[in-house]
Tab-separated table of C-alpha atoms in Angstrom:
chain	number	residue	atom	x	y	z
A	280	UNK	CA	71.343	153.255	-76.134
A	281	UNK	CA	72.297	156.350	-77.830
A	282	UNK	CA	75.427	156.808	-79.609
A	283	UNK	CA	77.572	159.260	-77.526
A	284	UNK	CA	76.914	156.694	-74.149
A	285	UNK	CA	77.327	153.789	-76.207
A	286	UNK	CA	80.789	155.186	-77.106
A	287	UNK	CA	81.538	155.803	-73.133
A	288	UNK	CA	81.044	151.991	-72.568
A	289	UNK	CA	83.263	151.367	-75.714
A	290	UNK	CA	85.554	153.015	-74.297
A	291	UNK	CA	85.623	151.383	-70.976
A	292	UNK	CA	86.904	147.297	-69.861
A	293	UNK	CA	84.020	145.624	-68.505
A	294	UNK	CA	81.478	147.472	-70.938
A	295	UNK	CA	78.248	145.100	-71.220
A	296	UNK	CA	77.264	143.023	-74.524
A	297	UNK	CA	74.950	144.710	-77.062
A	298	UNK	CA	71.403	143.565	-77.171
A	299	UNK	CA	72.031	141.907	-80.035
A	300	UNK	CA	74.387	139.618	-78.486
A	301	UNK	CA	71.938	139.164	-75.386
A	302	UNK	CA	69.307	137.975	-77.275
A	303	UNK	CA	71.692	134.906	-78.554
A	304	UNK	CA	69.709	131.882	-77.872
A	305	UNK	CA	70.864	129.218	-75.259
A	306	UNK	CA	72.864	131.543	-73.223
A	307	UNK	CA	71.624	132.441	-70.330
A	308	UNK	CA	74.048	135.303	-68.815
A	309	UNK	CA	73.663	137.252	-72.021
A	310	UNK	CA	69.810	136.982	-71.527
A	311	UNK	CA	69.585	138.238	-68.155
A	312	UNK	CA	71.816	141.493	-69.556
A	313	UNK	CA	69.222	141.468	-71.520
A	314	UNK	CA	66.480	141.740	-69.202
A	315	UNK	CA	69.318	144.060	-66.794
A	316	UNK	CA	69.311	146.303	-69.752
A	317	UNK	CA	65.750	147.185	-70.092
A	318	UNK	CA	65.429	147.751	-66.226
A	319	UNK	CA	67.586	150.513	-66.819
A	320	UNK	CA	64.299	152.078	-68.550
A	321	UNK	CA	63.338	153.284	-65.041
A	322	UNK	CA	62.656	156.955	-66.563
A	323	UNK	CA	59.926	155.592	-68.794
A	324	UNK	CA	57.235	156.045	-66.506
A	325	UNK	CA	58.598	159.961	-65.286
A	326	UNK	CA	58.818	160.702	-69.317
A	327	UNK	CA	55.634	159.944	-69.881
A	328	UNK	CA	53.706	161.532	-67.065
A	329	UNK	CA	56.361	164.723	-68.401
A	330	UNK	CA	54.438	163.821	-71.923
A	331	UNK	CA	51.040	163.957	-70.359
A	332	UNK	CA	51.272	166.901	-67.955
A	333	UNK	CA	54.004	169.282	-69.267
A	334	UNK	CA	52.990	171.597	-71.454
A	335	UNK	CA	55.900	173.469	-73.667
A	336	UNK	CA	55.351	177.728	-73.943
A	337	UNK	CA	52.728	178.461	-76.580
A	338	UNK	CA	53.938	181.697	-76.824
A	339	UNK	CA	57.353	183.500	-77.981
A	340	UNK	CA	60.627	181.367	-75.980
A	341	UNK	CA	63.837	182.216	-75.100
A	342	UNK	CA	66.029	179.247	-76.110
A	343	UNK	CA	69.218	179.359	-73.522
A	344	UNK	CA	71.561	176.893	-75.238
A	345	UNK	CA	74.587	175.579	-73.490
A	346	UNK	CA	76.836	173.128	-75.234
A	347	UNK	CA	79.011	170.773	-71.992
A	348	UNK	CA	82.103	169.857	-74.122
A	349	UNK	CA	83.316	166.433	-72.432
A	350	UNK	CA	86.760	167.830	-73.745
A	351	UNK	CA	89.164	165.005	-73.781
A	352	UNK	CA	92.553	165.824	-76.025
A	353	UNK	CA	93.824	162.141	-75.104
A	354	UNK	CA	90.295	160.463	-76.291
A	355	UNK	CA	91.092	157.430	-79.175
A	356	UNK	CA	88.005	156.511	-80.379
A	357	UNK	CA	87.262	152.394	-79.834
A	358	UNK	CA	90.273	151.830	-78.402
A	359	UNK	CA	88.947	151.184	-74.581
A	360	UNK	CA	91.311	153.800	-72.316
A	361	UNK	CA	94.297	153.761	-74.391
A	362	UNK	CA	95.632	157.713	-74.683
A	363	UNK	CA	96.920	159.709	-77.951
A	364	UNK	CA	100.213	161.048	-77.861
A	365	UNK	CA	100.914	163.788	-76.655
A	366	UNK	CA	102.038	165.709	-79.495
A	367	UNK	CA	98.893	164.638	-80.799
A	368	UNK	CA	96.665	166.138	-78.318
A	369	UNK	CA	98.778	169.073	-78.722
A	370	UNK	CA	97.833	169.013	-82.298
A	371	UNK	CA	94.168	168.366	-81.817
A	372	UNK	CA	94.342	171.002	-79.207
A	373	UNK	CA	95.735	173.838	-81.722
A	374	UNK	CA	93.434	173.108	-84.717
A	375	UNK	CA	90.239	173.452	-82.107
A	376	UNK	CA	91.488	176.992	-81.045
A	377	UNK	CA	92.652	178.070	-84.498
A	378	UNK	CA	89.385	176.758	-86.487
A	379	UNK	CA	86.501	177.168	-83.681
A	380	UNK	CA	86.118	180.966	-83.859
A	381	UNK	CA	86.469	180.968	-87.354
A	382	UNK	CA	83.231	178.763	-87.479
A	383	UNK	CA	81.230	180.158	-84.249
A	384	UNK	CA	82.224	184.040	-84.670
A	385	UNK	CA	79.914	183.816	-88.224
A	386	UNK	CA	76.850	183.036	-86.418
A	387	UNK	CA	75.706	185.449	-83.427
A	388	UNK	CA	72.966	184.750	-80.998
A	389	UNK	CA	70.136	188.156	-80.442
A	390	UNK	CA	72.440	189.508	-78.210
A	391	UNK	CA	75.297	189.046	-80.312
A	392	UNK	CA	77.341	186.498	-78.678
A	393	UNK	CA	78.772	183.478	-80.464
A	394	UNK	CA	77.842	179.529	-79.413
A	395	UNK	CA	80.591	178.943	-76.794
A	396	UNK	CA	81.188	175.355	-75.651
A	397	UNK	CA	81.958	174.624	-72.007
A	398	UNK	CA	85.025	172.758	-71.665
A	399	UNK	CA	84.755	169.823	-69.084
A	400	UNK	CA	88.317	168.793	-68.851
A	401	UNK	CA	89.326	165.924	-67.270
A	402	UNK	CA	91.328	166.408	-63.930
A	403	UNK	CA	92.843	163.012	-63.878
A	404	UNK	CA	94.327	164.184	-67.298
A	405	UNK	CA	95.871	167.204	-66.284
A	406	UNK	CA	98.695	168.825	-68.425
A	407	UNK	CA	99.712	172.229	-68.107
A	408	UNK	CA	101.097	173.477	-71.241
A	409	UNK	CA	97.634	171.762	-72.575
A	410	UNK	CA	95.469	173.628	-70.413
A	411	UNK	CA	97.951	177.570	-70.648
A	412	UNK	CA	96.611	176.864	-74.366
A	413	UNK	CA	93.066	176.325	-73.629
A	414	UNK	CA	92.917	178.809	-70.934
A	415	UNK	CA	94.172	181.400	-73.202
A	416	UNK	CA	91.027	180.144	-76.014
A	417	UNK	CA	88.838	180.953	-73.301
A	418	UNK	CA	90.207	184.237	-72.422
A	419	UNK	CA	89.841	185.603	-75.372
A	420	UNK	CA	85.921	184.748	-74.850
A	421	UNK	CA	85.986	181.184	-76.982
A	422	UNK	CA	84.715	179.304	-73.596
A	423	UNK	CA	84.869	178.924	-70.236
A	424	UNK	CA	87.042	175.683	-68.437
A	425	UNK	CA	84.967	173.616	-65.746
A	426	UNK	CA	86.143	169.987	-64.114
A	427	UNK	CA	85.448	166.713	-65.734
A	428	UNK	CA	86.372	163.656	-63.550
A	429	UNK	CA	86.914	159.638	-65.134
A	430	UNK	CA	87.623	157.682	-61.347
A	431	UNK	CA	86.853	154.366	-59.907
A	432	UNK	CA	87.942	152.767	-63.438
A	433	UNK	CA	90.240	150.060	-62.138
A	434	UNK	CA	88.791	150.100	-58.821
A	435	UNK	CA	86.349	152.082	-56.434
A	436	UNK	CA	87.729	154.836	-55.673
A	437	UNK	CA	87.478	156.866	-51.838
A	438	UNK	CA	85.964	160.295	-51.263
A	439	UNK	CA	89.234	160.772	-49.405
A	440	UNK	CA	91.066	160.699	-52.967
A	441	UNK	CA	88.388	161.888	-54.752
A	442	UNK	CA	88.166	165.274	-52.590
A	443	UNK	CA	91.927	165.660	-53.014
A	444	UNK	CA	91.940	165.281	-56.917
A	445	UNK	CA	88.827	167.792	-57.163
A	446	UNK	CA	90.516	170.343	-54.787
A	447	UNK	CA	94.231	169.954	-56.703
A	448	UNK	CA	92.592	170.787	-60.276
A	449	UNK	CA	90.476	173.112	-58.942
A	450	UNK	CA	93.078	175.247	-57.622
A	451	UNK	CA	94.985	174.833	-60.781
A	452	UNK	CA	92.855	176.052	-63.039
A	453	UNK	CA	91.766	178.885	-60.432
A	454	UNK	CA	95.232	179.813	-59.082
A	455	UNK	CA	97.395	178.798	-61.977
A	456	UNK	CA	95.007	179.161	-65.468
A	457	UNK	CA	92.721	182.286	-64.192
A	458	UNK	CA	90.032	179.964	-64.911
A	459	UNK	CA	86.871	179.420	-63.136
A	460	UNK	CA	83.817	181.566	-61.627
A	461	UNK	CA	83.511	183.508	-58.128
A	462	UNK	CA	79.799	184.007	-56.107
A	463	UNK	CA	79.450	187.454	-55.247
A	464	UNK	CA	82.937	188.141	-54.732
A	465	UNK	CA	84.068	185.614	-52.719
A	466	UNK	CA	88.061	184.724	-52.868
A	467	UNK	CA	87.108	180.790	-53.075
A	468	UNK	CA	86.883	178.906	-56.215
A	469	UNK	CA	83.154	177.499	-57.688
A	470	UNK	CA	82.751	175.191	-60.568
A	471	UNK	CA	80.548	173.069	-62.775
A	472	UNK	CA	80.787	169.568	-63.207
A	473	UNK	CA	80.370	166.535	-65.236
A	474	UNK	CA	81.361	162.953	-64.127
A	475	UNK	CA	82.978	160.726	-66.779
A	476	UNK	CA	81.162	157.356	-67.475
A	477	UNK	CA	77.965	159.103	-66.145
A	478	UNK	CA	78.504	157.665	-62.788
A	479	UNK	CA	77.400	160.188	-60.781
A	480	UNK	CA	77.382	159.094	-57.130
A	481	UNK	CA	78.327	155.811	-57.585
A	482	UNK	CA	74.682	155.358	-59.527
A	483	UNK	CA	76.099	152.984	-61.968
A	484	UNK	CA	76.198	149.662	-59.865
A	485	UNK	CA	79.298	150.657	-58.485
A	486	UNK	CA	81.451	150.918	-61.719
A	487	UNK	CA	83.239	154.318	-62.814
A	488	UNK	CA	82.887	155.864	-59.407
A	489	UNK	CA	82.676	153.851	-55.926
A	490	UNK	CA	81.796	157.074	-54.102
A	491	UNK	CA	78.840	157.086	-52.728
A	492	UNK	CA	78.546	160.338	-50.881
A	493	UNK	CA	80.459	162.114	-54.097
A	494	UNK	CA	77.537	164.585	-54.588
A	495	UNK	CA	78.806	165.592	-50.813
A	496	UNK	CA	82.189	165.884	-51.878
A	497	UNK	CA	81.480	168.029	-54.687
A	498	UNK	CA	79.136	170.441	-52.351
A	499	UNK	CA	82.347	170.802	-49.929
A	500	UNK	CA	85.112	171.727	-52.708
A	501	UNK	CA	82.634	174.683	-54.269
A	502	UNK	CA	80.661	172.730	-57.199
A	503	UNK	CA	77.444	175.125	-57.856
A	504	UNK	CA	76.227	172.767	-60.453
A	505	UNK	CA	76.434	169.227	-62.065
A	506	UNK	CA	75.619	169.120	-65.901
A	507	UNK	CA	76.282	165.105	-66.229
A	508	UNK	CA	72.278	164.045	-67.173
A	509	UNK	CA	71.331	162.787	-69.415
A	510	UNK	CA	73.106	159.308	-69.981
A	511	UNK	CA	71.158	157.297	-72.433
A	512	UNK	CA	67.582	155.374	-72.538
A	513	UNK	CA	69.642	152.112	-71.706
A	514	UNK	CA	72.776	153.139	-68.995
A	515	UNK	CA	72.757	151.384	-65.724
A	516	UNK	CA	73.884	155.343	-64.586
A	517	UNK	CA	70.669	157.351	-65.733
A	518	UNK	CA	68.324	157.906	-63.056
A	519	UNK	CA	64.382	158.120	-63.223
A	520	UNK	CA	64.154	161.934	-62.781
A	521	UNK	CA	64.632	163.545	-66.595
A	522	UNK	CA	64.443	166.669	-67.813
A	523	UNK	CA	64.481	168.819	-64.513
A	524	UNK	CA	66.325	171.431	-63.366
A	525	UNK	CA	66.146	171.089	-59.272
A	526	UNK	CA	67.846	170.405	-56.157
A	527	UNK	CA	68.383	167.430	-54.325
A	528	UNK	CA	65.959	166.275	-51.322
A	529	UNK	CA	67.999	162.968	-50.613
A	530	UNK	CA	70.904	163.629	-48.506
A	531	UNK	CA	74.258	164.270	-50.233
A	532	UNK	CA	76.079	161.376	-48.667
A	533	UNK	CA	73.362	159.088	-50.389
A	534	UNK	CA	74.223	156.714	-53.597
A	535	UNK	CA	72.707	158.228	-56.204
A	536	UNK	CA	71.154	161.160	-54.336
A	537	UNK	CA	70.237	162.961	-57.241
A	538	UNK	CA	67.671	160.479	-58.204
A	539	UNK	CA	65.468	162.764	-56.289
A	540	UNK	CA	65.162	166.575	-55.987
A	541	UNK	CA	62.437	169.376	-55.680
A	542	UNK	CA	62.260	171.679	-59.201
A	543	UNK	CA	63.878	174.870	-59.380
A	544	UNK	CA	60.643	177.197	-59.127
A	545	UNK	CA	60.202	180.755	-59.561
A	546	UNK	CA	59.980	182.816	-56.694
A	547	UNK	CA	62.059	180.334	-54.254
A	548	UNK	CA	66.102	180.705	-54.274
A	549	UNK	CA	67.818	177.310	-54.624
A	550	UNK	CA	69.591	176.117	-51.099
A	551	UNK	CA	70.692	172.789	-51.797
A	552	UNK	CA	73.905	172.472	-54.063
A	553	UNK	CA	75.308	171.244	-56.806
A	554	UNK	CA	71.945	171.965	-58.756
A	555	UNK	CA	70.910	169.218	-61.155
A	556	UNK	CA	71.033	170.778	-64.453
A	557	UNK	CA	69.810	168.027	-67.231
A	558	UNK	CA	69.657	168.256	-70.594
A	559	UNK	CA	67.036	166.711	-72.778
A	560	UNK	CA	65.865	162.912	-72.524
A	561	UNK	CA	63.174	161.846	-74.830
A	562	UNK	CA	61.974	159.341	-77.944
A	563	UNK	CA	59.805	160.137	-80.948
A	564	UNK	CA	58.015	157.725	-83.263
A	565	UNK	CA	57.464	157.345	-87.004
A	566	UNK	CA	57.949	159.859	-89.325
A	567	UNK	CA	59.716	162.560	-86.888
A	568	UNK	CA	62.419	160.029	-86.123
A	569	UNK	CA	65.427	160.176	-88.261
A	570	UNK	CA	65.645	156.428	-88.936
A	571	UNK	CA	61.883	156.323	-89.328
A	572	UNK	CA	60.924	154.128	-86.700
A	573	UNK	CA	62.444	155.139	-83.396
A	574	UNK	CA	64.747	158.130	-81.830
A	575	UNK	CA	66.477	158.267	-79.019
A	576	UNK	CA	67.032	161.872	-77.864
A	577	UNK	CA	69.820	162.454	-75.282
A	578	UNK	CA	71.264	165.883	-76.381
A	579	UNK	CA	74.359	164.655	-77.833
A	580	UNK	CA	76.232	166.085	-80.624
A	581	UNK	CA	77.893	163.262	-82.498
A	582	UNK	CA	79.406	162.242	-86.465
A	583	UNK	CA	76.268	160.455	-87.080
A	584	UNK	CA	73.628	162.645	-85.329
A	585	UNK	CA	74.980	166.320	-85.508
A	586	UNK	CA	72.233	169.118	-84.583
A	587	UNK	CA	69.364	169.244	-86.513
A	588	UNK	CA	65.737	171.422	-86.497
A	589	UNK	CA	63.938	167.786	-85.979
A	590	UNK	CA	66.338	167.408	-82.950
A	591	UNK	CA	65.598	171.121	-82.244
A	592	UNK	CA	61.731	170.538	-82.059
A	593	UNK	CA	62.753	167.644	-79.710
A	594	UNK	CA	64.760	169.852	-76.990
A	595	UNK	CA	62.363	172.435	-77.002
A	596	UNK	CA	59.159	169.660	-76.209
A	597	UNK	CA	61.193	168.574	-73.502
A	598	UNK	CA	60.252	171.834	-72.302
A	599	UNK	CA	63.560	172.279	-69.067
A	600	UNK	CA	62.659	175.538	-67.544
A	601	UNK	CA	62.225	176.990	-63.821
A	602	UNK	CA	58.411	176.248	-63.054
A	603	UNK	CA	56.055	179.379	-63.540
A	604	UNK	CA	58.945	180.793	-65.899
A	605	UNK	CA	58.547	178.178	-69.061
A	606	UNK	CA	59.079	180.817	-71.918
A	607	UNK	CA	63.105	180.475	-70.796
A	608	UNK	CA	63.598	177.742	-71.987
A	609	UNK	CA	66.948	175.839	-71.043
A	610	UNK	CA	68.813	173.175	-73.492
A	611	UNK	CA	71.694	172.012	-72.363
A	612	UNK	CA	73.516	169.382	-75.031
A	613	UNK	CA	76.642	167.725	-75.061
A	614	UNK	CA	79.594	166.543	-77.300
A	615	UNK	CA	83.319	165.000	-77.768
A	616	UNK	CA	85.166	168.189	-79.426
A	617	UNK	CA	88.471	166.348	-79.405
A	618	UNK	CA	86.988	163.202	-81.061
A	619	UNK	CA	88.112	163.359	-84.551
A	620	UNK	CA	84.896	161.098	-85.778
A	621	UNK	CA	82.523	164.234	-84.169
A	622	UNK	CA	84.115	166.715	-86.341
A	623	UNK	CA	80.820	167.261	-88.454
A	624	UNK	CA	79.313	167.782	-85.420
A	625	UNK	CA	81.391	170.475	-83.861
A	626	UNK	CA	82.858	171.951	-86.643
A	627	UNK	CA	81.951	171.119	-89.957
A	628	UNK	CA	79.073	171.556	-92.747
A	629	UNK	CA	76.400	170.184	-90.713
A	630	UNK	CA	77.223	171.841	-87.558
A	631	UNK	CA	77.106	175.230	-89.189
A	632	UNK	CA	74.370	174.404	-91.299
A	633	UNK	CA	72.721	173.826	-88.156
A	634	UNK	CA	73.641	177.282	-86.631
A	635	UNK	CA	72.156	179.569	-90.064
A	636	UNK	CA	69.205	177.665	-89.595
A	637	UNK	CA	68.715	178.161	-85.884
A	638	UNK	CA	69.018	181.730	-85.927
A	639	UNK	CA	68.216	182.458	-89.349
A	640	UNK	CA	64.438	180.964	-88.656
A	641	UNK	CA	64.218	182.473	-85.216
A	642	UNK	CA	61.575	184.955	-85.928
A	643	UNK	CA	59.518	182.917	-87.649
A	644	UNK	CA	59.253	179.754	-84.702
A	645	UNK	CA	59.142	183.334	-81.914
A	646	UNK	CA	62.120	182.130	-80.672
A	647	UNK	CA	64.996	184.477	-79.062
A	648	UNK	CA	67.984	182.530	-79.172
A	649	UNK	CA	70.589	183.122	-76.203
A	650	UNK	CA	73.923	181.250	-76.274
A	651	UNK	CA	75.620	180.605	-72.996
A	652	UNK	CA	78.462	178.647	-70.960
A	653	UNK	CA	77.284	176.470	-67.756
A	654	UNK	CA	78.062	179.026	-65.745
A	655	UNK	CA	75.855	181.487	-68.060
A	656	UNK	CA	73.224	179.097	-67.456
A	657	UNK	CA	73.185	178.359	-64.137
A	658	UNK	CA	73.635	182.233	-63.168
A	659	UNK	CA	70.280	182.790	-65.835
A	660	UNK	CA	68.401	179.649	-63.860
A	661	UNK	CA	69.537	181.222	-60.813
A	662	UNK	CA	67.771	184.804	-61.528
A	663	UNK	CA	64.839	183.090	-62.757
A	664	UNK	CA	64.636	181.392	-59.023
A	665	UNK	CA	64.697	185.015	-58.017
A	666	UNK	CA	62.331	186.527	-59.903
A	667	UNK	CA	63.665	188.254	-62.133
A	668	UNK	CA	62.361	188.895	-65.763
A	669	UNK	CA	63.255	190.222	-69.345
A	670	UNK	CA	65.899	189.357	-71.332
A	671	UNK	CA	67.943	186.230	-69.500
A	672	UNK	CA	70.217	187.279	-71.686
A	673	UNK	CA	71.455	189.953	-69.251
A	674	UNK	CA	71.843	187.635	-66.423
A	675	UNK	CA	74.472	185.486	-67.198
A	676	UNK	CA	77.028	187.192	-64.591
A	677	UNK	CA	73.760	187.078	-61.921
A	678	UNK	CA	76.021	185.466	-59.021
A	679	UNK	CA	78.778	183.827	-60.421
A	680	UNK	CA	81.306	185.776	-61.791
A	681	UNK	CA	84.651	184.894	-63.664
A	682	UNK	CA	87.861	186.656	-61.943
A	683	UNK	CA	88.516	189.913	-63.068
A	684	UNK	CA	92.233	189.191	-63.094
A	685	UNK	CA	94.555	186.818	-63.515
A	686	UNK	CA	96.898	187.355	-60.230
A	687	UNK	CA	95.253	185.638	-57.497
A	688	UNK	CA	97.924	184.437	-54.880
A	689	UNK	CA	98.176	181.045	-53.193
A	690	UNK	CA	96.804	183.004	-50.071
A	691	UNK	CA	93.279	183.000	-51.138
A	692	UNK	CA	93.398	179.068	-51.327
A	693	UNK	CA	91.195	176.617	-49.042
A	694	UNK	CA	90.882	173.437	-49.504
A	695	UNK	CA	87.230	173.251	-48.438
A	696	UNK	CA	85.139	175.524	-50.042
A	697	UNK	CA	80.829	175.361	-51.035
A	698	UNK	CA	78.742	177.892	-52.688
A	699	UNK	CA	78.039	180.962	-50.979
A	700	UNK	CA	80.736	180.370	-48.034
């Protein structure tokens, strides 16, 4: 298990022993978590046909880098779902805004834009002064704000509740915070997501979620993508499908229907939404891996393994693009901001170190280096789909578009609302 989803079942009552401890001799429950464990390994077999058939651009690539900021002001590392004060989160809230462009506005992609994180914020952890301040960040072009959701924790929870807490943030941050993106100038609401715990669907064995038609739920109440994938080599919640962009082919009010979709491919607009946009899933062996032995590649950005070239070399092999388009190539990685025990990660020497290197070196690996939100991303996957060509950088309004003001009334509400209605 990799660190960042190892810290998500830290974090959580219930989480399952180690390994280590189900490998304790004489005890047999530990020992079939053990075995329980590795059948989570179900992507093995898709990674390595991926290995044997997928061939990364030999040529000059565009790297389109997103960064999905699980952004979590209340988060108190190892201590299960306890919550930091508030004048604490307020605290950790101010330093972000205050330090963040100081670090990103040094280091400018070939179009000139800084790295911008996507904030995921979680809607069951709503707080208004909290989010005026982060809206404001991303106004002044630090970010964009999408919906993170943590459910089902104590007990399953209901579409019926699930639909009402995704439609009551949403219209928050739309209606209150001037916050989220528009298709073609329609007066409804869109938005990424990412699910807390992973549990997408209900595809953890029914912890973290309970909903199995969620992915249904989230098409009605105007979610155009879902950036959740990657968990971890070893979480009951990751699927077999890895590094894909594409739509799902199972119905929506499956379990788990994005276990199964059809690749984005040039030439064909997507119909089916959310789209499945995954980041990197992958392992390396001997000398490439940073402990020597064996890494575990799942895009996160943590303390202990901030971004790196090696980890670079590893996104870009797991070569995510729209098929018959694979010089744009799409990374999509994923962090804790608020967690003070990231901070290296995020914000500090290595993170920046990180950053002169990437561009710095660009010319020399022939790569172009793009940074974008979700929404950036999804809008340059969506053009792609279409067609189009040239820089991707000039795509990232394509379809979605943020609001142009601030004023929108409570008349343009609706409480049901799917991409391109």
């Amino acid at each position: 298990m990799t660190e960042n989803a190892a810290k998500h079942d830290r974090n959580n009552k219930g989480a399952e022993p180690s390994l280590v401890k189900a490998t304790r001799p004489g005890n047999r429950r530990p020992r079939k978590l053990l075995f329980s464990k590795l059948s989570y390994s179900r992507w093995l077999p898709f990674y390595a046909w991926q290995v044997i058939t997928r061939r990364p651009s030999c040529g000059p690539a565009h790297l389109i880098i997103a960064v999905a900021d699980h952004f979590e002001p209340s988060i108190v590392p190892g201590k299960g779902r306890a919550h930091a004060p508030y004048a604490e989160q307020e605290r950790r809230l101010q330093e972000w805004c205050r330090e963040y462009p100081k670090v990103a506005d040094a280091y400018r992609d070939s179009d000139g834009r800084p790295l911008l994180h996507t904030y995921f914020y979680p809607a069951e952890q709503y707080e208004k002064s909290l989010m005026e301040r982060l809206a404001d960040h991303c106004h002044q072009g630090w970010g964009e704000v999408e919906i993170h959701l943590h459910h089902g924790l104590e007990k399953p929870d209901t579409a019926e509740n699930t639909r009402r807490q995704l439609i009551e943030f949403r219209d928050s941050l739309a209606f209150t915070h001037g916050c989220l993106s528009y298709i073609d100038g329609s007066a409804s609401p869109q938005y990424a997501f990412v699910h807390g715990n992973f549990a997408l669907a209900n595809s953890a064995g029914g912890r973290a979620c309970g909903v199995d038609t969620e992915l249904q739920v989230l098409a009605d109440t105007g979610c155009y993508a879902d950036l959740t994938m990657p968990a971890a080599a070893l979480h009951r919640a990751q699927i077999s499908k890895v590094n894909s962009l594409y739509e799902c082919t199972l119905p929506l009010t499956q379990r788990a229907a994005h276990r199964q979709g059809r690749d984005l491919n040039q030439g064909r607009s997507p119909r089916v939404f959310p789209l499945m946009i995954q980041g990197p899933l992958s392992f390396s062996l001997g000398p490439t891996a940073r402990n020597g032995l064996v890494h575990l590649e799942n895009g996160s950005l943590t303390g202990s393994n901030p971004p790196t070239l090696r980890r670079l070399r590893l996104w870009k092999k797991a070569a995510i693009c729209v098929q018959g388009r694979p010089e744009w190539i799409f990374i999509k990685l994923y962090c804790h901001g608020m967690d003070p025990t990231d901070y290296d990660a995020v914000l500090g020497g290595p993170f920046q170190s990180f950053l002169a290197e990437l561009i710095g070196g660009a010319p020399d690996r022939r790569e172009t280096i793009h940074f974008v939100t979700a929404r950036e991303m999804v809008n340059i996957i969506w053009a792609a789909c279409d067609g189009r060509d040239g820089n991707p950088g000039e795509y990232r309004d394509y379809r979605l578009k943020l609001a142009q003001q601030a004023s929108l009334t409570s008349s343009s509400h609706s409480s049901n609302t799917s991409v391109g209605s």
